[in-house]
Tab-separated table of C-alpha atoms and ligand atoms in Angstrom:
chain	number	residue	atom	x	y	z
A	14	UNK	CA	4.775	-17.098	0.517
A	15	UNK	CA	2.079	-17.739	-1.875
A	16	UNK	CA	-0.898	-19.308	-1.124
A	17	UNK	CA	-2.051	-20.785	-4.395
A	18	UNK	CA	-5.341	-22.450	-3.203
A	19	UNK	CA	-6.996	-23.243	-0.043
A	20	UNK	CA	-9.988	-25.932	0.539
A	21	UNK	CA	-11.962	-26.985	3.552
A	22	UNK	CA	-10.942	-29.736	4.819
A	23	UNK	CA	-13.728	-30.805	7.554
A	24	UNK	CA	-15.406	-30.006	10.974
A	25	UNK	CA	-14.906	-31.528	14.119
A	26	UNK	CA	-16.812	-31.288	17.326
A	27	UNK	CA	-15.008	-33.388	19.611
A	28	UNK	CA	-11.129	-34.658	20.366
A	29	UNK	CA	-11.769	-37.877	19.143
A	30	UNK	CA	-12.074	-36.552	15.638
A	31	UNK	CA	-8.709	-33.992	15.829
A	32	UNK	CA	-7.375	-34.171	11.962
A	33	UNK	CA	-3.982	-35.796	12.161
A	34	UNK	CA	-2.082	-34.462	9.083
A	35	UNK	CA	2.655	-34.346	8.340
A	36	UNK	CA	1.542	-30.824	7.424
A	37	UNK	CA	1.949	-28.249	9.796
A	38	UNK	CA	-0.818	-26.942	11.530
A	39	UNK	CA	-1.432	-23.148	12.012
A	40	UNK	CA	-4.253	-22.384	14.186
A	41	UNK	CA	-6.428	-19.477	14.737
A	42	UNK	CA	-8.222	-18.138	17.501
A	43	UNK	CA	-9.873	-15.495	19.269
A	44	UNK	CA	-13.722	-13.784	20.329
A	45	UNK	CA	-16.435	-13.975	18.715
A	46	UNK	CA	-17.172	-11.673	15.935
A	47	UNK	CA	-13.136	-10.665	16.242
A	48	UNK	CA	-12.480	-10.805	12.602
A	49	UNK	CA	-11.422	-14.432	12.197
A	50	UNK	CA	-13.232	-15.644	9.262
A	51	UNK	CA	-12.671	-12.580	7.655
A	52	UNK	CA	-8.784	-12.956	8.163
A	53	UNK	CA	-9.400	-17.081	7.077
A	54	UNK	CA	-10.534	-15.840	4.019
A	55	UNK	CA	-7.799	-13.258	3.017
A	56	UNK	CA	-5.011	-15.413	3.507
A	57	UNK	CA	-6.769	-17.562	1.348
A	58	UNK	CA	-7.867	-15.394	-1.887
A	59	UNK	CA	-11.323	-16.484	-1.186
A	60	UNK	CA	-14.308	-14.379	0.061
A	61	UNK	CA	-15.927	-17.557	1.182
A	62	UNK	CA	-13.386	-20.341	2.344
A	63	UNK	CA	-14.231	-19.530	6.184
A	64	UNK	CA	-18.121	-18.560	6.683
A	65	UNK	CA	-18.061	-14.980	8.358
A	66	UNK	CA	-21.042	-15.254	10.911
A	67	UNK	CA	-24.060	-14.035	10.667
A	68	UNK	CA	-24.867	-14.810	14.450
A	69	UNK	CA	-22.062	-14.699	16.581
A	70	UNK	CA	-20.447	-17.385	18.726
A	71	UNK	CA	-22.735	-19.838	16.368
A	72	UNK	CA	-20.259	-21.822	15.094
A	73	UNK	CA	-18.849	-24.459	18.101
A	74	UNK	CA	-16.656	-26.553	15.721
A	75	UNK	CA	-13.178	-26.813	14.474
A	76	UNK	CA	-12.424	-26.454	10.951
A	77	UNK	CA	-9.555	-27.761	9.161
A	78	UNK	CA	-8.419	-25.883	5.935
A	79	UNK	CA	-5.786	-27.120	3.253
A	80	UNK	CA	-3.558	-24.257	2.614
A	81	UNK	CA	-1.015	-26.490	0.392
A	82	UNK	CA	2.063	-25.745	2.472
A	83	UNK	CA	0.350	-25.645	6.250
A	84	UNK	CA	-3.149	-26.853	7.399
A	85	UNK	CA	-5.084	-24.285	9.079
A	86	UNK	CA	-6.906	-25.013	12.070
A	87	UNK	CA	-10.408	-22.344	13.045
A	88	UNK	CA	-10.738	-22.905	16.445
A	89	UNK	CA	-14.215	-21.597	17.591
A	90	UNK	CA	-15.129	-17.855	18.406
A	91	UNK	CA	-15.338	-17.699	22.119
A	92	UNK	CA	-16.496	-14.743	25.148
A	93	UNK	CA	-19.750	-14.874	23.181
A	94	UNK	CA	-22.227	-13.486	25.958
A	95	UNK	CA	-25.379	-15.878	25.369
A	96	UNK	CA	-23.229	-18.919	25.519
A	97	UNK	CA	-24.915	-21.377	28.377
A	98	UNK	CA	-21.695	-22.375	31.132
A	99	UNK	CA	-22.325	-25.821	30.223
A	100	UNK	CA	-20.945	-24.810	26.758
A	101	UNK	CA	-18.240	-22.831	27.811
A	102	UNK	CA	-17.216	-25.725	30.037
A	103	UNK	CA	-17.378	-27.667	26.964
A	104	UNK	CA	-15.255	-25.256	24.392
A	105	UNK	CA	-12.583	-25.045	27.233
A	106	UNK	CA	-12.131	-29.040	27.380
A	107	UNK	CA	-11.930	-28.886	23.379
A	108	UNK	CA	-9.877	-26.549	23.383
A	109	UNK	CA	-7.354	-28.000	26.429
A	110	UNK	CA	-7.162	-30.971	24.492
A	111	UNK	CA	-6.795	-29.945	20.784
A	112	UNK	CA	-3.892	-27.472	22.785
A	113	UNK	CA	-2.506	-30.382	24.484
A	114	UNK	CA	-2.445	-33.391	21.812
A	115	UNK	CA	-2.606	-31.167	18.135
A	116	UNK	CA	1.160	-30.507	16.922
A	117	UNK	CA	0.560	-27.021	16.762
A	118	UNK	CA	3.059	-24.930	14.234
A	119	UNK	CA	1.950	-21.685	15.418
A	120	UNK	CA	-1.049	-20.611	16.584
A	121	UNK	CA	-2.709	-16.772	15.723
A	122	UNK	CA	-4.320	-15.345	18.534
A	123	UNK	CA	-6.486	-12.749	17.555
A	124	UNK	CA	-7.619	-9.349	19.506
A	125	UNK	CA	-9.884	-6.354	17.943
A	126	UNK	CA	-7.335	-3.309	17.546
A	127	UNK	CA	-9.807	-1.050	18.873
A	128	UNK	CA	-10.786	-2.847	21.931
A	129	UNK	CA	-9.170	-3.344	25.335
A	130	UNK	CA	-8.275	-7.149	25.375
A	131	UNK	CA	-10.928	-8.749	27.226
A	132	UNK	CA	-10.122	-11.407	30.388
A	133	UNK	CA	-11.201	-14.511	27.668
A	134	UNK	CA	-8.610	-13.174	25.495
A	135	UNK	CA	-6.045	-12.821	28.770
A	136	UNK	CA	-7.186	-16.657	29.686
A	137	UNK	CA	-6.259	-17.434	25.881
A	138	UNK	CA	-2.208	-16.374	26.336
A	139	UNK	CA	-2.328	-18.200	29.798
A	140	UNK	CA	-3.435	-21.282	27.965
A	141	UNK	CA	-0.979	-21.087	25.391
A	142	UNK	CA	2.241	-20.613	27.915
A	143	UNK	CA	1.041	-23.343	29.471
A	144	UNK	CA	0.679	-25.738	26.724
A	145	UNK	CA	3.939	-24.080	25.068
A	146	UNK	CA	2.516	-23.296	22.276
A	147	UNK	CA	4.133	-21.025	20.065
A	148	UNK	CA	2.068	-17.594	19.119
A	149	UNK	CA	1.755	-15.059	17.987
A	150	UNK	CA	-0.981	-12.118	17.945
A	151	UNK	CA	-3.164	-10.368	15.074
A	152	UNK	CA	-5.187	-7.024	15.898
A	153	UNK	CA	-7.877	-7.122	13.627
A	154	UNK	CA	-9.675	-4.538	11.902
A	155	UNK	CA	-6.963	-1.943	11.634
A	156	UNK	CA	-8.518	-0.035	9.104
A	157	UNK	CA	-10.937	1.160	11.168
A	158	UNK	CA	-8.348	3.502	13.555
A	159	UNK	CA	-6.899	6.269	12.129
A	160	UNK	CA	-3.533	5.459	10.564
A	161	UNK	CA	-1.129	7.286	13.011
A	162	UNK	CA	-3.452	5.632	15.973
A	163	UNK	CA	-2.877	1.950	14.949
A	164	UNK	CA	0.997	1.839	16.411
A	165	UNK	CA	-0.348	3.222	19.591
A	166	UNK	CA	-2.868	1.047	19.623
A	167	UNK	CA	-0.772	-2.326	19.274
A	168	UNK	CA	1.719	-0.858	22.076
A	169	UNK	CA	-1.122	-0.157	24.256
A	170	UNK	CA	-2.313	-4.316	23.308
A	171	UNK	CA	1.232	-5.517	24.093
A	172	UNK	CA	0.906	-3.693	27.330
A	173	UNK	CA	-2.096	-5.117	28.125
A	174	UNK	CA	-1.201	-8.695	27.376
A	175	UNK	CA	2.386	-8.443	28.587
A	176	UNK	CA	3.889	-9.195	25.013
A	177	UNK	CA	6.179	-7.566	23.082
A	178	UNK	CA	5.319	-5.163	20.661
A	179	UNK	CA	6.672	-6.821	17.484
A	180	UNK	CA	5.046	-9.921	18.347
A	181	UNK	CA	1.730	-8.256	17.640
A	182	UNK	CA	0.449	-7.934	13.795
A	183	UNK	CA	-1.712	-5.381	12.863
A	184	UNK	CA	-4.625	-6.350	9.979
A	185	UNK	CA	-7.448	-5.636	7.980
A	186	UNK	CA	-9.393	-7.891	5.872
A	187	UNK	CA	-11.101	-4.927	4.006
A	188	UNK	CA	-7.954	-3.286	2.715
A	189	UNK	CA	-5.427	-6.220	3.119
A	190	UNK	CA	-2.836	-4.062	5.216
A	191	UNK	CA	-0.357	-6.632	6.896
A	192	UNK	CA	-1.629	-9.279	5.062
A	193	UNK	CA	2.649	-10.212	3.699
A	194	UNK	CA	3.745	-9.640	7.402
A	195	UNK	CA	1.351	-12.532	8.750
A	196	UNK	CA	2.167	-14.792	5.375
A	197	UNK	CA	5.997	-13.979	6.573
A	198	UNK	CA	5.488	-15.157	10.047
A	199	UNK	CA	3.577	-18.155	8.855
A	200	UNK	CA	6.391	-19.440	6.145
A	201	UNK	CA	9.154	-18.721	9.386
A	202	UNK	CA	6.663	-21.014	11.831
A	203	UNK	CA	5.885	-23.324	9.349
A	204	UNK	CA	10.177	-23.671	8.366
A	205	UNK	CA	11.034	-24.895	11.363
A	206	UNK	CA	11.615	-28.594	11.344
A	207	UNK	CA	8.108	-30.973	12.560
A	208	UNK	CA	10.710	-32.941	14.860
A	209	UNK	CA	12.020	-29.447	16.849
A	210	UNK	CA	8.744	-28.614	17.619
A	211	UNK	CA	8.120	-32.424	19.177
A	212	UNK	CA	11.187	-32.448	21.138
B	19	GDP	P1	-15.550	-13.987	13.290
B	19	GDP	O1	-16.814	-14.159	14.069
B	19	GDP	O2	-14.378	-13.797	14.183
B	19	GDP	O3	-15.314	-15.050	12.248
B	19	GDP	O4	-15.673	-12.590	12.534
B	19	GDP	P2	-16.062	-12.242	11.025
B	19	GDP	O5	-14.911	-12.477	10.109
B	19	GDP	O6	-17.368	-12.901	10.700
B	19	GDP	O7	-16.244	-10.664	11.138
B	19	GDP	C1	-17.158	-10.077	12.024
B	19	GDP	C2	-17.583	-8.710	11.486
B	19	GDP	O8	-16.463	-7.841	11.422
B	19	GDP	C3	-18.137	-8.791	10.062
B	19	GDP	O9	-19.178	-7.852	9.955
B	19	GDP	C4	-16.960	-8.386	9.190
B	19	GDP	O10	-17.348	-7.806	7.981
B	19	GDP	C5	-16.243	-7.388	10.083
B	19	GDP	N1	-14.783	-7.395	9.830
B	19	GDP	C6	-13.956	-8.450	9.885
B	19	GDP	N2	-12.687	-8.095	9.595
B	19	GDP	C7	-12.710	-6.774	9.323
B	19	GDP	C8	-11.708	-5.797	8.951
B	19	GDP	O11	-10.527	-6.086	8.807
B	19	GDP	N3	-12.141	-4.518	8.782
B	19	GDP	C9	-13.445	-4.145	8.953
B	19	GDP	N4	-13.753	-2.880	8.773
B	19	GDP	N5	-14.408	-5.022	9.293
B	19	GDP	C10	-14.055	-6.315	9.478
């Protein structure tokens, strides 16, 4: 799949204001700082669709991109430290109900391939059984491991998140490794009939 152009779409803060769209929506998530508006922007040929942040955990909105075929959703960053409980309350209602009422394609939950995942990123999967949300996960950054260590390192991730190994995709935004293996698993998701999803 080719993405031929992507725009911004617009931000929303609250449920209320969810973008309802035929297309279908791929979402993205994971921890501050993870790598997501960095992976935003090289799916989309642009170096500045998706804002990478200058302070982490800044951002509390969702965007909404048009990617022609699919709209992607940006979830915010969260398991940023300075984040007040009041607000982390707050993301976890937002994100409970974009989860529970946004027909969600696929959604890409994303984990650093050189850290252990953290219990945020655990609580993430929960969610997403839960809601039965189909997902899959990204490790980010790969380019920073050596290249024999970056298998290892997505078994030891599966382990940890009690997936399987293939359904983890290893990335990097600097070098664009595994950047056709996550535009694959998109154009599968996103061929699967609206209505089977629904049912
Ligand atoms: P976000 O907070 O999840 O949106 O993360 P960003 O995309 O803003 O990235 C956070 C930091 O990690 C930035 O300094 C990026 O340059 C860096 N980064 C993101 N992706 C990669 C990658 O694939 N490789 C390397 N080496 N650095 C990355």
């Amino acid at each position: 799949m080719k993405i031929k152009d992507a725009t911004f779409i617009t931000s929303v803060a609250s449920s209320k204001q969810f973008y309802q769209t035929d297309k279908p929506i791929i979402a993205v998530a994971g921890k501050s700082n993870v790598g997501k508006s960095s992976l935003i922007n090289m799916l989309a040929n642009k170096k500045k669709l998706a804002k990478t942040s200058v302070t982490p955990g800044r951002t509390r909105l969702i965007n909404y991109f048009d990617f022609g075929e699919f709209v992607l959703a940006d979830l915010p960053g969260y398991g940023f430290a300075k984040v007040s409980k009041e607000e982390k309350k707050k993301w976890g209602e937002l994100l409970e109900s974009f989860l529970a009422t946004q027909k969600i394609c696929l959604l890409l939950s994303l984990v650093d391939i050189r850290h252990e995942p953290t219990n945020d990123d655990k609580m993430m999967i929960n969610y997403l059984y839960s809601y039965a949300v189909p997902f899959a996960l990204v490790a980010t950054k790969a380019d920073k491991l050596a290249k024999t260590r970056v298998k290892p390192r997505v078994k030891e991730i599966a382990t940890s998140l009690r997936v399987g190994f293939a359904d983890i995709t290893a990335t990097s935004a600097d070098t664009g490794y595994g950047k056709e293996d996550l535009l694959g698993i998109i154009e599968k998701a996103i061929s699967i009939p609206q209505e089977e999803i629904e049912e």
